[in-house]
Amino acid sequence: MASPMSAAKFLARLRAEGLTVVEVGDWRRHNRNHKGPWGPVHGVMIHHTVTKGSKHTVELCRKGYEGLPGPLCHGVITKDGRVHLVGYGRANHAGSGDDDVLRAVIAERALPPDNEANTDGNRYFYGFECENLGDGEDPWPEVQLAAIAKAAAAICRHHGWTERSVIGHLEWQPGKIDPRGFTMKRMRERIRDRLK
């Protein structure tokens, strides 16, 4: 169990990990905290956006859309490897997922199948949306994959977590496929290597 780090510490940790960070608007106070608590935090969740074009992607993740107001994550990782901070606090990214998965993340053990949606993930996870069409064909540039690993490692390093605290949306919520185009097993290996 961990309290979310401050927005200033979050920014500092990302930069200390070697990331190029873009601060978008009043991201430090842009959140959905009026809908419920954020924290304790237990992990990091990775998504793909099903969008094309960095400017459009960042704006969509900041504002949201009809039926799902923003922010839709804490940071947007664009194809050029930059992390655009769009919100901090509770964000509409994880939705409801499997409490068995949450328990596995907390214990940092192998994940069970996600077969129910009975737990509010927006409360418990940091979230990164990653610019990609999510069709299995849109490429993932190496600079973007490296940025995903660095961003997740920065948070894990702060909280003293291992790579097992990082999951994909597809491992949390039944029916989700993101991120598509790389495996979370391989991404966790990259994060583990950074944390050594």
JSON list of C-alpha atoms in Angstrom, two decimals:
[
{"chain": "A", "resi": 1, "resn": "MET", "atom": "CA", "xyz": [0.00, 0.00, 0.00]},
{"chain": "A", "resi": 2, "resn": "ALA", "atom": "CA", "xyz": [1.38, 3.40, -0.94]},
{"chain": "A", "resi": 3, "resn": "SER", "atom": "CA", "xyz": [0.19, 6.96, -1.02]},
{"chain": "A", "resi": 4, "resn": "PRO", "atom": "CA", "xyz": [0.44, 8.60, -4.45]},
{"chain": "A", "resi": 5, "resn": "MET", "atom": "CA", "xyz": [3.54, 10.73, -4.78]},
{"chain": "A", "resi": 6, "resn": "SER", "atom": "CA", "xyz": [3.06, 14.47, -5.15]},
{"chain": "A", "resi": 7, "resn": "ALA", "atom": "CA", "xyz": [2.75, 15.91, -8.65]},
{"chain": "A", "resi": 8, "resn": "ALA", "atom": "CA", "xyz": [6.11, 17.64, -8.21]},
{"chain": "A", "resi": 9, "resn": "LYS", "atom": "CA", "xyz": [7.78, 14.38, -7.20]},
{"chain": "A", "resi": 10, "resn": "PHE", "atom": "CA", "xyz": [6.11, 12.55, -10.11]},
{"chain": "A", "resi": 11, "resn": "LEU", "atom": "CA", "xyz": [7.53, 15.08, -12.56]},
{"chain": "A", "resi": 12, "resn": "ALA", "atom": "CA", "xyz": [10.96, 14.92, -10.94]},
{"chain": "A", "resi": 13, "resn": "ARG", "atom": "CA", "xyz": [11.01, 11.11, -10.98]},
{"chain": "A", "resi": 14, "resn": "LEU", "atom": "CA", "xyz": [10.13, 10.95, -14.67]},
{"chain": "A", "resi": 15, "resn": "ARG", "atom": "CA", "xyz": [12.84, 13.45, -15.57]},
{"chain": "A", "resi": 16, "resn": "ALA", "atom": "CA", "xyz": [15.39, 11.68, -13.36]},
{"chain": "A", "resi": 17, "resn": "GLU", "atom": "CA", "xyz": [14.71, 8.50, -15.33]},
{"chain": "A", "resi": 18, "resn": "GLY", "atom": "CA", "xyz": [15.88, 10.35, -18.46]},
{"chain": "A", "resi": 19, "resn": "LEU", "atom": "CA", "xyz": [12.51, 11.14, -20.02]},
{"chain": "A", "resi": 20, "resn": "THR", "atom": "CA", "xyz": [11.55, 14.22, -21.98]},
{"chain": "A", "resi": 21, "resn": "VAL", "atom": "CA", "xyz": [8.43, 15.49, -20.23]},
{"chain": "A", "resi": 22, "resn": "VAL", "atom": "CA", "xyz": [5.91, 17.98, -21.62]},
{"chain": "A", "resi": 23, "resn": "GLU", "atom": "CA", "xyz": [3.60, 19.66, -19.11]},
{"chain": "A", "resi": 24, "resn": "VAL", "atom": "CA", "xyz": [0.15, 20.20, -20.64]},
{"chain": "A", "resi": 25, "resn": "GLY", "atom": "CA", "xyz": [-1.99, 22.97, -19.16]},
{"chain": "A", "resi": 26, "resn": "ASP", "atom": "CA", "xyz": [-2.82, 22.76, -15.47]},
{"chain": "A", "resi": 27, "resn": "TRP", "atom": "CA", "xyz": [-2.10, 19.03, -15.37]},
{"chain": "A", "resi": 28, "resn": "ARG", "atom": "CA", "xyz": [-1.25, 19.05, -11.65]},
{"chain": "A", "resi": 29, "resn": "ARG", "atom": "CA", "xyz": [-4.84, 19.90, -10.71]},
{"chain": "A", "resi": 30, "resn": "HIS", "atom": "CA", "xyz": [-6.67, 18.24, -13.61]},
{"chain": "A", "resi": 31, "resn": "ASN", "atom": "CA", "xyz": [-8.30, 15.08, -12.21]},
{"chain": "A", "resi": 32, "resn": "ARG", "atom": "CA", "xyz": [-11.52, 13.25, -11.33]},
{"chain": "A", "resi": 33, "resn": "ASN", "atom": "CA", "xyz": [-11.00, 13.34, -7.55]},
{"chain": "A", "resi": 34, "resn": "HIS", "atom": "CA", "xyz": [-14.56, 14.59, -7.04]},
{"chain": "A", "resi": 35, "resn": "LYS", "atom": "CA", "xyz": [-15.76, 11.15, -8.22]},
{"chain": "A", "resi": 36, "resn": "GLY", "atom": "CA", "xyz": [-13.87, 9.20, -5.59]},
{"chain": "A", "resi": 37, "resn": "PRO", "atom": "CA", "xyz": [-10.50, 8.75, -3.95]},
{"chain": "A", "resi": 38, "resn": "TRP", "atom": "CA", "xyz": [-7.16, 8.25, -5.65]},
{"chain": "A", "resi": 39, "resn": "GLY", "atom": "CA", "xyz": [-5.01, 5.92, -3.66]},
{"chain": "A", "resi": 40, "resn": "PRO", "atom": "CA", "xyz": [-3.64, 3.96, -2.10]},
{"chain": "A", "resi": 41, "resn": "VAL", "atom": "CA", "xyz": [-1.75, 3.21, -5.30]},
{"chain": "A", "resi": 42, "resn": "HIS", "atom": "CA", "xyz": [-0.57, -0.30, -6.09]},
{"chain": "A", "resi": 43, "resn": "GLY", "atom": "CA", "xyz": [0.77, -0.24, -9.64]},
{"chain": "A", "resi": 44, "resn": "VAL", "atom": "CA", "xyz": [1.10, 1.18, -13.12]},
{"chain": "A", "resi": 45, "resn": "MET", "atom": "CA", "xyz": [-1.25, 0.42, -16.02]},
{"chain": "A", "resi": 46, "resn": "ILE", "atom": "CA", "xyz": [-0.25, 0.64, -19.69]},
{"chain": "A", "resi": 47, "resn": "HIS", "atom": "CA", "xyz": [-2.76, 1.35, -22.49]},
{"chain": "A", "resi": 48, "resn": "HIS", "atom": "CA", "xyz": [-2.82, 2.10, -26.20]},
{"chain": "A", "resi": 49, "resn": "THR", "atom": "CA", "xyz": [-4.92, 4.99, -27.48]},
{"chain": "A", "resi": 50, "resn": "VAL", "atom": "CA", "xyz": [-6.40, 3.78, -30.80]},
{"chain": "A", "resi": 51, "resn": "THR", "atom": "CA", "xyz": [-5.50, 7.19, -32.22]},
{"chain": "A", "resi": 52, "resn": "LYS", "atom": "CA", "xyz": [-3.11, 8.69, -34.73]},
{"chain": "A", "resi": 53, "resn": "GLY", "atom": "CA", "xyz": [-1.28, 11.99, -34.45]},
{"chain": "A", "resi": 54, "resn": "SER", "atom": "CA", "xyz": [0.41, 13.17, -31.27]},
{"chain": "A", "resi": 55, "resn": "LYS", "atom": "CA", "xyz": [-1.37, 16.52, -30.94]},
{"chain": "A", "resi": 56, "resn": "HIS", "atom": "CA", "xyz": [-4.81, 14.94, -31.36]},
{"chain": "A", "resi": 57, "resn": "THR", "atom": "CA", "xyz": [-3.93, 12.06, -29.02]},
{"chain": "A", "resi": 58, "resn": "VAL", "atom": "CA", "xyz": [-2.70, 14.31, -26.22]},
{"chain": "A", "resi": 59, "resn": "GLU", "atom": "CA", "xyz": [-5.74, 16.58, -26.47]},
{"chain": "A", "resi": 60, "resn": "LEU", "atom": "CA", "xyz": [-8.15, 13.64, -26.43]},
{"chain": "A", "resi": 61, "resn": "CYS", "atom": "CA", "xyz": [-6.48, 12.13, -23.38]},
{"chain": "A", "resi": 62, "resn": "ARG", "atom": "CA", "xyz": [-6.56, 15.50, -21.61]},
{"chain": "A", "resi": 63, "resn": "LYS", "atom": "CA", "xyz": [-10.18, 16.38, -22.36]},
{"chain": "A", "resi": 64, "resn": "GLY", "atom": "CA", "xyz": [-11.79, 12.98, -22.85]},
{"chain": "A", "resi": 65, "resn": "TYR", "atom": "CA", "xyz": [-14.93, 12.61, -24.92]},
{"chain": "A", "resi": 66, "resn": "GLU", "atom": "CA", "xyz": [-18.69, 12.39, -24.53]},
{"chain": "A", "resi": 67, "resn": "GLY", "atom": "CA", "xyz": [-19.45, 9.80, -21.89]},
{"chain": "A", "resi": 68, "resn": "LEU", "atom": "CA", "xyz": [-15.87, 9.65, -20.60]},
{"chain": "A", "resi": 69, "resn": "PRO", "atom": "CA", "xyz": [-14.46, 12.96, -19.38]},
{"chain": "A", "resi": 70, "resn": "GLY", "atom": "CA", "xyz": [-10.73, 13.52, -19.04]},
{"chain": "A", "resi": 71, "resn": "PRO", "atom": "CA", "xyz": [-8.15, 13.12, -17.96]},
{"chain": "A", "resi": 72, "resn": "LEU", "atom": "CA", "xyz": [-7.96, 9.63, -19.43]},
{"chain": "A", "resi": 73, "resn": "CYS", "atom": "CA", "xyz": [-4.52, 8.98, -17.91]},
{"chain": "A", "resi": 74, "resn": "HIS", "atom": "CA", "xyz": [-1.68, 10.72, -16.13]},
{"chain": "A", "resi": 75, "resn": "GLY", "atom": "CA", "xyz": [0.73, 10.75, -19.05]},
{"chain": "A", "resi": 76, "resn": "VAL", "atom": "CA", "xyz": [0.52, 10.23, -22.80]},
{"chain": "A", "resi": 77, "resn": "ILE", "atom": "CA", "xyz": [3.58, 8.60, -24.35]},
{"chain": "A", "resi": 78, "resn": "THR", "atom": "CA", "xyz": [3.78, 9.64, -27.99]},
{"chain": "A", "resi": 79, "resn": "LYS", "atom": "CA", "xyz": [5.65, 7.86, -30.76]},
{"chain": "A", "resi": 80, "resn": "ASP", "atom": "CA", "xyz": [8.63, 10.21, -30.36]},
{"chain": "A", "resi": 81, "resn": "GLY", "atom": "CA", "xyz": [9.12, 8.99, -26.78]},
{"chain": "A", "resi": 82, "resn": "ARG", "atom": "CA", "xyz": [7.96, 12.15, -25.06]},
{"chain": "A", "resi": 83, "resn": "VAL", "atom": "CA", "xyz": [5.69, 11.94, -22.01]},
{"chain": "A", "resi": 84, "resn": "HIS", "atom": "CA", "xyz": [2.90, 14.53, -22.03]},
{"chain": "A", "resi": 85, "resn": "LEU", "atom": "CA", "xyz": [1.46, 15.04, -18.55]},
{"chain": "A", "resi": 86, "resn": "VAL", "atom": "CA", "xyz": [-2.29, 15.69, -18.86]},
{"chain": "A", "resi": 87, "resn": "GLY", "atom": "CA", "xyz": [-3.60, 15.04, -15.35]},
{"chain": "A", "resi": 88, "resn": "TYR", "atom": "CA", "xyz": [-2.71, 14.07, -11.83]},
{"chain": "A", "resi": 89, "resn": "GLY", "atom": "CA", "xyz": [-4.97, 12.34, -9.36]},
{"chain": "A", "resi": 90, "resn": "ARG", "atom": "CA", "xyz": [-7.89, 10.11, -10.19]},
{"chain": "A", "resi": 91, "resn": "ALA", "atom": "CA", "xyz": [-8.11, 9.60, -13.97]},
{"chain": "A", "resi": 92, "resn": "ASN", "atom": "CA", "xyz": [-10.57, 7.73, -16.20]},
{"chain": "A", "resi": 93, "resn": "HIS", "atom": "CA", "xyz": [-8.18, 5.08, -17.49]},
{"chain": "A", "resi": 94, "resn": "ALA", "atom": "CA", "xyz": [-8.49, 1.73, -15.73]},
{"chain": "A", "resi": 95, "resn": "GLY", "atom": "CA", "xyz": [-12.20, 1.32, -15.19]},
{"chain": "A", "resi": 96, "resn": "SER", "atom": "CA", "xyz": [-13.52, -1.70, -13.32]},
{"chain": "A", "resi": 97, "resn": "GLY", "atom": "CA", "xyz": [-11.33, -4.78, -13.22]},
{"chain": "A", "resi": 98, "resn": "ASP", "atom": "CA", "xyz": [-10.59, -7.99, -11.40]},
{"chain": "A", "resi": 99, "resn": "ASP", "atom": "CA", "xyz": [-9.96, -7.93, -7.65]},
{"chain": "A", "resi": 100, "resn": "ASP", "atom": "CA", "xyz": [-7.89, -11.12, -7.95]},
{"chain": "A", "resi": 101, "resn": "VAL", "atom": "CA", "xyz": [-5.56, -9.27, -10.34]},
{"chain": "A", "resi": 102, "resn": "LEU", "atom": "CA", "xyz": [-5.29, -6.38, -7.90]},
{"chain": "A", "resi": 103, "resn": "ARG", "atom": "CA", "xyz": [-4.33, -8.75, -5.09]},
{"chain": "A", "resi": 104, "resn": "ALA", "atom": "CA", "xyz": [-1.66, -10.31, -7.34]},
{"chain": "A", "resi": 105, "resn": "VAL", "atom": "CA", "xyz": [-0.26, -6.88, -8.22]},
{"chain": "A", "resi": 106, "resn": "ILE", "atom": "CA", "xyz": [-0.10, -5.93, -4.54]},
{"chain": "A", "resi": 107, "resn": "ALA", "atom": "CA", "xyz": [1.67, -9.21, -3.73]},
{"chain": "A", "resi": 108, "resn": "GLU", "atom": "CA", "xyz": [3.85, -8.90, -6.87]},
{"chain": "A", "resi": 109, "resn": "ARG", "atom": "CA", "xyz": [3.09, -12.43, -7.98]},
{"chain": "A", "resi": 110, "resn": "ALA", "atom": "CA", "xyz": [1.94, -14.00, -11.26]},
{"chain": "A", "resi": 111, "resn": "LEU", "atom": "CA", "xyz": [-1.31, -12.57, -12.55]},
{"chain": "A", "resi": 112, "resn": "PRO", "atom": "CA", "xyz": [-4.45, -14.72, -12.64]},
{"chain": "A", "resi": 113, "resn": "PRO", "atom": "CA", "xyz": [-6.84, -14.50, -15.59]},
{"chain": "A", "resi": 114, "resn": "ASP", "atom": "CA", "xyz": [-8.99, -11.37, -15.46]},
{"chain": "A", "resi": 115, "resn": "ASN", "atom": "CA", "xyz": [-12.50, -12.80, -15.45]},
{"chain": "A", "resi": 116, "resn": "GLU", "atom": "CA", "xyz": [-14.54, -10.21, -13.58]},
{"chain": "A", "resi": 117, "resn": "ALA", "atom": "CA", "xyz": [-14.91, -6.45, -13.32]},
{"chain": "A", "resi": 118, "resn": "ASN", "atom": "CA", "xyz": [-15.71, -5.76, -9.68]},
{"chain": "A", "resi": 119, "resn": "THR", "atom": "CA", "xyz": [-13.00, -3.31, -8.54]},
{"chain": "A", "resi": 120, "resn": "ASP", "atom": "CA", "xyz": [-12.38, 0.39, -9.28]},
{"chain": "A", "resi": 121, "resn": "GLY", "atom": "CA", "xyz": [-8.98, 0.54, -10.94]},
{"chain": "A", "resi": 122, "resn": "ASN", "atom": "CA", "xyz": [-8.99, 4.32, -11.36]},
{"chain": "A", "resi": 123, "resn": "ARG", "atom": "CA", "xyz": [-8.37, 4.53, -7.64]},
{"chain": "A", "resi": 124, "resn": "TYR", "atom": "CA", "xyz": [-5.37, 2.20, -7.51]},
{"chain": "A", "resi": 125, "resn": "PHE", "atom": "CA", "xyz": [-3.25, 2.66, -10.65]},
{"chain": "A", "resi": 126, "resn": "TYR", "atom": "CA", "xyz": [-1.07, 5.25, -12.31]},
{"chain": "A", "resi": 127, "resn": "GLY", "atom": "CA", "xyz": [-1.96, 5.21, -16.01]},
{"chain": "A", "resi": 128, "resn": "PHE", "atom": "CA", "xyz": [-0.09, 5.86, -19.25]},
{"chain": "A", "resi": 129, "resn": "GLU", "atom": "CA", "xyz": [-1.83, 6.02, -22.61]},
{"chain": "A", "resi": 130, "resn": "CYS", "atom": "CA", "xyz": [0.54, 5.22, -25.47]},
{"chain": "A", "resi": 131, "resn": "GLU", "atom": "CA", "xyz": [-0.07, 6.58, -28.96]},
{"chain": "A", "resi": 132, "resn": "ASN", "atom": "CA", "xyz": [-0.86, 3.64, -31.25]},
{"chain": "A", "resi": 133, "resn": "LEU", "atom": "CA", "xyz": [-3.75, 2.50, -33.43]},
{"chain": "A", "resi": 134, "resn": "GLY", "atom": "CA", "xyz": [-3.87, -0.77, -31.51]},
{"chain": "A", "resi": 135, "resn": "ASP", "atom": "CA", "xyz": [-4.48, -2.80, -34.66]},
{"chain": "A", "resi": 136, "resn": "GLY", "atom": "CA", "xyz": [-1.42, -5.00, -34.27]},
{"chain": "A", "resi": 137, "resn": "GLU", "atom": "CA", "xyz": [0.14, -3.40, -37.37]},
{"chain": "A", "resi": 138, "resn": "ASP", "atom": "CA", "xyz": [0.88, 0.16, -36.28]},
{"chain": "A", "resi": 139, "resn": "PRO", "atom": "CA", "xyz": [4.56, 0.09, -35.29]},
{"chain": "A", "resi": 140, "resn": "TRP", "atom": "CA", "xyz": [5.94, 0.79, -31.84]},
{"chain": "A", "resi": 141, "resn": "PRO", "atom": "CA", "xyz": [9.15, 2.79, -32.32]},
{"chain": "A", "resi": 142, "resn": "GLU", "atom": "CA", "xyz": [12.01, 1.75, -30.03]},
{"chain": "A", "resi": 143, "resn": "VAL", "atom": "CA", "xyz": [12.15, 5.25, -28.54]},
{"chain": "A", "resi": 144, "resn": "GLN", "atom": "CA", "xyz": [8.49, 4.89, -27.50]},
{"chain": "A", "resi": 145, "resn": "LEU", "atom": "CA", "xyz": [8.95, 1.41, -26.00]},
{"chain": "A", "resi": 146, "resn": "ALA", "atom": "CA", "xyz": [11.98, 2.68, -24.09]},
{"chain": "A", "resi": 147, "resn": "ALA", "atom": "CA", "xyz": [9.93, 5.62, -22.78]},
{"chain": "A", "resi": 148, "resn": "ILE", "atom": "CA", "xyz": [7.17, 3.29, -21.57]},
{"chain": "A", "resi": 149, "resn": "ALA", "atom": "CA", "xyz": [9.73, 1.23, -19.65]},
{"chain": "A", "resi": 150, "resn": "LYS", "atom": "CA", "xyz": [11.37, 4.36, -18.21]},
{"chain": "A", "resi": 151, "resn": "ALA", "atom": "CA", "xyz": [8.07, 5.88, -17.09]},
{"chain": "A", "resi": 152, "resn": "ALA", "atom": "CA", "xyz": [6.96, 2.68, -15.37]},
{"chain": "A", "resi": 153, "resn": "ALA", "atom": "CA", "xyz": [10.40, 2.18, -13.82]},
{"chain": "A", "resi": 154, "resn": "ALA", "atom": "CA", "xyz": [10.38, 5.74, -12.45]},
{"chain": "A", "resi": 155, "resn": "ILE", "atom": "CA", "xyz": [7.19, 5.04, -10.51]},
{"chain": "A", "resi": 156, "resn": "CYS", "atom": "CA", "xyz": [8.32, 1.58, -9.38]},
{"chain": "A", "resi": 157, "resn": "ARG", "atom": "CA", "xyz": [11.64, 3.00, -8.22]},
{"chain": "A", "resi": 158, "resn": "HIS", "atom": "CA", "xyz": [9.88, 5.64, -6.11]},
{"chain": "A", "resi": 159, "resn": "HIS", "atom": "CA", "xyz": [7.54, 3.18, -4.42]},
{"chain": "A", "resi": 160, "resn": "GLY", "atom": "CA", "xyz": [10.03, 0.32, -4.10]},
{"chain": "A", "resi": 161, "resn": "TRP", "atom": "CA", "xyz": [8.02, -1.89, -6.44]},
{"chain": "A", "resi": 162, "resn": "THR", "atom": "CA", "xyz": [9.31, -4.48, -8.89]},
{"chain": "A", "resi": 163, "resn": "GLU", "atom": "CA", "xyz": [8.27, -4.85, -12.53]},
{"chain": "A", "resi": 164, "resn": "ARG", "atom": "CA", "xyz": [5.40, -7.09, -11.34]},
{"chain": "A", "resi": 165, "resn": "SER", "atom": "CA", "xyz": [3.55, -3.94, -10.29]},
{"chain": "A", "resi": 166, "resn": "VAL", "atom": "CA", "xyz": [3.17, -2.98, -13.97]},
{"chain": "A", "resi": 167, "resn": "ILE", "atom": "CA", "xyz": [0.25, -4.41, -15.94]},
{"chain": "A", "resi": 168, "resn": "GLY", "atom": "CA", "xyz": [-1.52, -3.90, -19.22]},
{"chain": "A", "resi": 169, "resn": "HIS", "atom": "CA", "xyz": [-5.18, -2.93, -19.43]},
{"chain": "A", "resi": 170, "resn": "LEU", "atom": "CA", "xyz": [-5.80, -6.33, -21.06]},
{"chain": "A", "resi": 171, "resn": "GLU", "atom": "CA", "xyz": [-4.59, -8.00, -17.84]},
{"chain": "A", "resi": 172, "resn": "TRP", "atom": "CA", "xyz": [-7.01, -5.99, -15.70]},
{"chain": "A", "resi": 173, "resn": "GLN", "atom": "CA", "xyz": [-10.36, -5.78, -17.44]},
{"chain": "A", "resi": 174, "resn": "PRO", "atom": "CA", "xyz": [-12.08, -8.59, -19.36]},
{"chain": "A", "resi": 175, "resn": "GLY", "atom": "CA", "xyz": [-12.48, -7.80, -23.04]},
{"chain": "A", "resi": 176, "resn": "LYS", "atom": "CA", "xyz": [-9.66, -5.25, -23.25]},
{"chain": "A", "resi": 177, "resn": "ILE", "atom": "CA", "xyz": [-6.82, -5.88, -25.72]},
{"chain": "A", "resi": 178, "resn": "ASP", "atom": "CA", "xyz": [-4.45, -3.05, -24.92]},
{"chain": "A", "resi": 179, "resn": "PRO", "atom": "CA", "xyz": [-1.62, -2.64, -25.29]},
{"chain": "A", "resi": 180, "resn": "ARG", "atom": "CA", "xyz": [-1.49, -4.53, -28.56]},
{"chain": "A", "resi": 181, "resn": "GLY", "atom": "CA", "xyz": [1.69, -4.89, -30.59]},
{"chain": "A", "resi": 182, "resn": "PHE", "atom": "CA", "xyz": [4.08, -5.87, -27.79]},
{"chain": "A", "resi": 183, "resn": "THR", "atom": "CA", "xyz": [3.73, -8.22, -24.85]},
{"chain": "A", "resi": 184, "resn": "MET", "atom": "CA", "xyz": [3.54, -7.13, -21.25]},
{"chain": "A", "resi": 185, "resn": "LYS", "atom": "CA", "xyz": [5.91, -10.00, -20.42]},
{"chain": "A", "resi": 186, "resn": "ARG", "atom": "CA", "xyz": [8.59, -8.40, -22.57]},
{"chain": "A", "resi": 187, "resn": "MET", "atom": "CA", "xyz": [7.79, -4.91, -21.25]},
{"chain": "A", "resi": 188, "resn": "ARG", "atom": "CA", "xyz": [8.14, -6.13, -17.67]},
{"chain": "A", "resi": 189, "resn": "GLU", "atom": "CA", "xyz": [11.52, -7.63, -18.58]},
{"chain": "A", "resi": 190, "resn": "ARG", "atom": "CA", "xyz": [12.62, -4.21, -19.87]},
{"chain": "A", "resi": 191, "resn": "ILE", "atom": "CA", "xyz": [11.41, -2.55, -16.67]},
{"chain": "A", "resi": 192, "resn": "ARG", "atom": "CA", "xyz": [13.15, -5.19, -14.54]},
{"chain": "A", "resi": 193, "resn": "ASP", "atom": "CA", "xyz": [16.42, -4.51, -16.41]},
{"chain": "A", "resi": 194, "resn": "ARG", "atom": "CA", "xyz": [16.09, -0.77, -15.81]},
{"chain": "A", "resi": 195, "resn": "LEU", "atom": "CA", "xyz": [15.47, -1.29, -12.11]},
{"chain": "A", "resi": 196, "resn": "LYS", "atom": "CA", "xyz": [18.65, -3.35, -11.64]}
]
